[in-house]
Each structure stands twice: as structure tokens, then as C-alpha cells.
Short mmCIF file of C-alpha atoms in Angstrom, two decimals:
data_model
loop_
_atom_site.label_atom_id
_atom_site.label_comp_id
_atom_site.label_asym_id
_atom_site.label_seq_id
_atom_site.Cartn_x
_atom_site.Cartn_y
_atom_site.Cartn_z
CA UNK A 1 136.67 -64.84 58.99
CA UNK A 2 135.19 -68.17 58.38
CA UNK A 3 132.58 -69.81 60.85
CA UNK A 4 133.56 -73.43 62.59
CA UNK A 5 130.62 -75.74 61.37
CA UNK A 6 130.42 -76.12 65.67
CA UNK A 7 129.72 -72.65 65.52
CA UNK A 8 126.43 -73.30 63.36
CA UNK A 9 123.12 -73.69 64.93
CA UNK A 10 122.21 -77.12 64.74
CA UNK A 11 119.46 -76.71 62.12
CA UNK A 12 122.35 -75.27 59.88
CA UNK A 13 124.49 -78.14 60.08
CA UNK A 14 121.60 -80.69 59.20
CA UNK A 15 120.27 -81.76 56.23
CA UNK A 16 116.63 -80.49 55.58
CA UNK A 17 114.04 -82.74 56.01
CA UNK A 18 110.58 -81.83 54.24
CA UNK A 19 107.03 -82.52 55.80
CA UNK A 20 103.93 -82.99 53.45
CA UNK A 21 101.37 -80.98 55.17
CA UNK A 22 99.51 -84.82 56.17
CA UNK A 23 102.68 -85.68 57.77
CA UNK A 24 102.58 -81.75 59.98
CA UNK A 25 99.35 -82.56 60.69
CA UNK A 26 99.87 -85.86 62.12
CA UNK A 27 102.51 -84.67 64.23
CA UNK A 28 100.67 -81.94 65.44
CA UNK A 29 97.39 -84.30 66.40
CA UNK A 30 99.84 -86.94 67.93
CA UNK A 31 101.46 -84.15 70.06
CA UNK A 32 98.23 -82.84 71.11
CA UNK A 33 96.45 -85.74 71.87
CA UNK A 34 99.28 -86.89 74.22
CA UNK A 35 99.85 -83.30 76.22
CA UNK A 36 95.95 -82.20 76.26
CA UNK A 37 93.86 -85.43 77.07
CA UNK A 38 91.61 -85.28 79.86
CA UNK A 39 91.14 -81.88 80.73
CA UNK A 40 88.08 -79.95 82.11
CA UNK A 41 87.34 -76.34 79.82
CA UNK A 42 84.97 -73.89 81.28
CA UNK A 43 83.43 -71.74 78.58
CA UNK A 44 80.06 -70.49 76.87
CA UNK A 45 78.39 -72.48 74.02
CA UNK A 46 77.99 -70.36 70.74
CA UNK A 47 77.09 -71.86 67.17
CA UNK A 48 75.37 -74.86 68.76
CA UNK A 49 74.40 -76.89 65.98
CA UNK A 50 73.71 -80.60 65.37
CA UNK A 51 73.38 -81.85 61.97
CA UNK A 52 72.19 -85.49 60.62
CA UNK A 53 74.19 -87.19 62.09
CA UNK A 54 73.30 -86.24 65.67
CA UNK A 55 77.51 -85.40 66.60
CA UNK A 56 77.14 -81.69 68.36
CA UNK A 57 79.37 -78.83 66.82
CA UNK A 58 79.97 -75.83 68.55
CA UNK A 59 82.52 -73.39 69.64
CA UNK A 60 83.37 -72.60 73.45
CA UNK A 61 84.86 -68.87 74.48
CA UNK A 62 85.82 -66.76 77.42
CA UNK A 63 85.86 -63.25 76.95
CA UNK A 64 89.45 -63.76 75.30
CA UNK A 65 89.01 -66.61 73.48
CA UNK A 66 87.48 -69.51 71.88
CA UNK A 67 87.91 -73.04 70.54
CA UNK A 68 85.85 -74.93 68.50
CA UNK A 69 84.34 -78.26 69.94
CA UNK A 70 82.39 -81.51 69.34
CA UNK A 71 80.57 -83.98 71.26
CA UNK A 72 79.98 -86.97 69.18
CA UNK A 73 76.71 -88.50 68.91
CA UNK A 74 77.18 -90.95 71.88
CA UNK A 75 78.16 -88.71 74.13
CA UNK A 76 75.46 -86.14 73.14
CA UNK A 77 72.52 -88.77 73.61
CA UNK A 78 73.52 -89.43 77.35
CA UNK A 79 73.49 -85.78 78.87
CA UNK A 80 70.57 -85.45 80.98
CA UNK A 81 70.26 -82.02 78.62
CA UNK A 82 70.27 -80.34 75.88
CA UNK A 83 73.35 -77.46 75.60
CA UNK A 84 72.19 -73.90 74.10
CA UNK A 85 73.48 -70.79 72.61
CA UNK A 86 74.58 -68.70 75.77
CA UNK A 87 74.82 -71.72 78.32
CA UNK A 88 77.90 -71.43 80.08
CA UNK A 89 79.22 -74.89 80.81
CA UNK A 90 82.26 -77.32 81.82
CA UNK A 91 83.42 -79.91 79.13
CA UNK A 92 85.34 -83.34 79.82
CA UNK A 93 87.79 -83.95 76.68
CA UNK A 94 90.72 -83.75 75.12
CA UNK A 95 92.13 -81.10 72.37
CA UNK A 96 93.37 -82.37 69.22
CA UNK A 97 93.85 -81.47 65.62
CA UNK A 98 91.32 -82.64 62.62
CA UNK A 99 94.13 -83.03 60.13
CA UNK A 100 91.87 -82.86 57.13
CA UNK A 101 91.34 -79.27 57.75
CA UNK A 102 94.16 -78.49 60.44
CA UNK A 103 91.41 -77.15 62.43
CA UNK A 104 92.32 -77.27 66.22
CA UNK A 105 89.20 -78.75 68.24
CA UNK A 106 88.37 -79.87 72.56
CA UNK A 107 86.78 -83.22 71.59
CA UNK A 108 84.31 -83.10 74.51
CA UNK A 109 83.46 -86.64 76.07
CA UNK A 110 80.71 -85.39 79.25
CA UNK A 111 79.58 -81.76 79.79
CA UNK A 112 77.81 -80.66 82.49
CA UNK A 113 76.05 -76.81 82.85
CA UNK A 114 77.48 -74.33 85.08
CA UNK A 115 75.75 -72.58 87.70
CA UNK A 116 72.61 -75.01 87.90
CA UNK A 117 72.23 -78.56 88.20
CA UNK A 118 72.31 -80.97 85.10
CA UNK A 119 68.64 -82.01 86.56
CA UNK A 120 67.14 -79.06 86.70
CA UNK A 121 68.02 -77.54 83.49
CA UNK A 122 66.40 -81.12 82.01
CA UNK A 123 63.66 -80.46 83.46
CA UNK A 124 63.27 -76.87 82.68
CA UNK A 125 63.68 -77.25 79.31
CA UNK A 126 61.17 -80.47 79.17
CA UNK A 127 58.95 -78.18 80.93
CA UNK A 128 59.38 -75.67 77.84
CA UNK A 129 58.95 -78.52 75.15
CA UNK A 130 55.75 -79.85 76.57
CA UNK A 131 54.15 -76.23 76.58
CA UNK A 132 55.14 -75.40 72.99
CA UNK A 133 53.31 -78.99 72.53
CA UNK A 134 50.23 -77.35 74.32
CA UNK A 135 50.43 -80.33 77.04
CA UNK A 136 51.01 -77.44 79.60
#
């Protein structure tokens, strides 16, 4: 017995249409960008690196998960601190996809540390730079 073409699911009655993988990515980033922007993301800070150009990479995780994130170099340069390996913190961003690599990221905009004021933590780890310098 032959099917009705109503019968069909509606991706079987349609022409294909092809994506380049650019095009994917786009749609992915766009999608992203529009459902995930401005959202707060509690995690820990592992791989903390900042190369040349000052921009902070790093990836955030829970003891499920993680994400990779950056802080551009203007938003790195006004935190009252400096984040490190094992710092558990919250990050203002917004997720979205680096198409060139398809690599999902949080694009963090402000971060603050969790469990002890911004302040403090500046100071503490002044504190530490100054006696490394032998000022202490």
C-alpha cells in the first residue's frame, strides 16, 4: 500500500536544503546569542591563562560540567582582582558560539569571587605581590 504524500513527515515532503558548515555556525551563534544573553554562571576557574593580548581564557565547571570562557581585555582590566586556578566565582555574560572553531563559549562581561568580597581578595593578593617584591 502506497503512502499519501500528507502522510509524510514534513522533512520528507521538502526539498533538502544544504548548510555550509559557516552558514550552521552562524545559525547556531545567532540562536545562542539571542536565548543566553545576560545570564549569571557560578563555577570554578581552571586553565586561567592570559596571553599578549591581555583577553582572559579559561574554562568554568561544577562538579558535572564545564564551559569554556573569556573575559576580553576591557573587562579584565576593571576587576578590582585578579581570578586564579581554584577560585570559585560568578560571571556576568552571555554564551555564544566562536564559529571559526564551533567552540561553544560564556563570554563573561563582570565577574565577581564567591564567598569573599571583590575588596578583600584585591587586597590579599596585593598583599602577596608586594612580599614576593620584598616590600613586606
Amino acid at each position: 500500500m502506497k503512502k499519501a504524500a500528507d502522510d509524510l513527515p514534513l522533512f520528507a515532503r521538502q526539498a533538502p536544503r544544504f548548510f555550509t558548515i559557516s552558514e550552521l555556525n552562524q545559525i547556531i551563534k545567532g540562536t545562542l546569542e539571542q536565548e543566553l544573553d545576560g545570564l549569571w554562571v557560578v563555577g570554578e576557574v581552571s586553565n586561567f591563562r592570559v596571553p599578549p593580548s591581555g583577553h582572559y581564557y579559561f574554562t568554568l565547571k561544577d562538579d558535572k560540567s564545564q564551559i569554556l570562557a573569556v573575559m576580553f581585555r576591557r573587562q579584565g582590566v576593571a576587576l578590582s582582582f585578579t581570578p586564579e586556578n581554584g577560585m570559585e566565582v560568578l560571571s556576568f555574560g552571555k554564551v555564544s558560539l566562536y564559529p571559526v572553531r564551533g567552540d561553544l563559549q560564556l563570554y563573561v562581561e563582570n565577574m565577581e569571587p564567591r564567598g569573599q568580597g571583590a575588596l578583600y581578595l584585591a587586597f590579599e593578593q596585593l598583599k602577596k605581590k608586594l612580599s614576593a617584591e620584598g616590600l613586606f
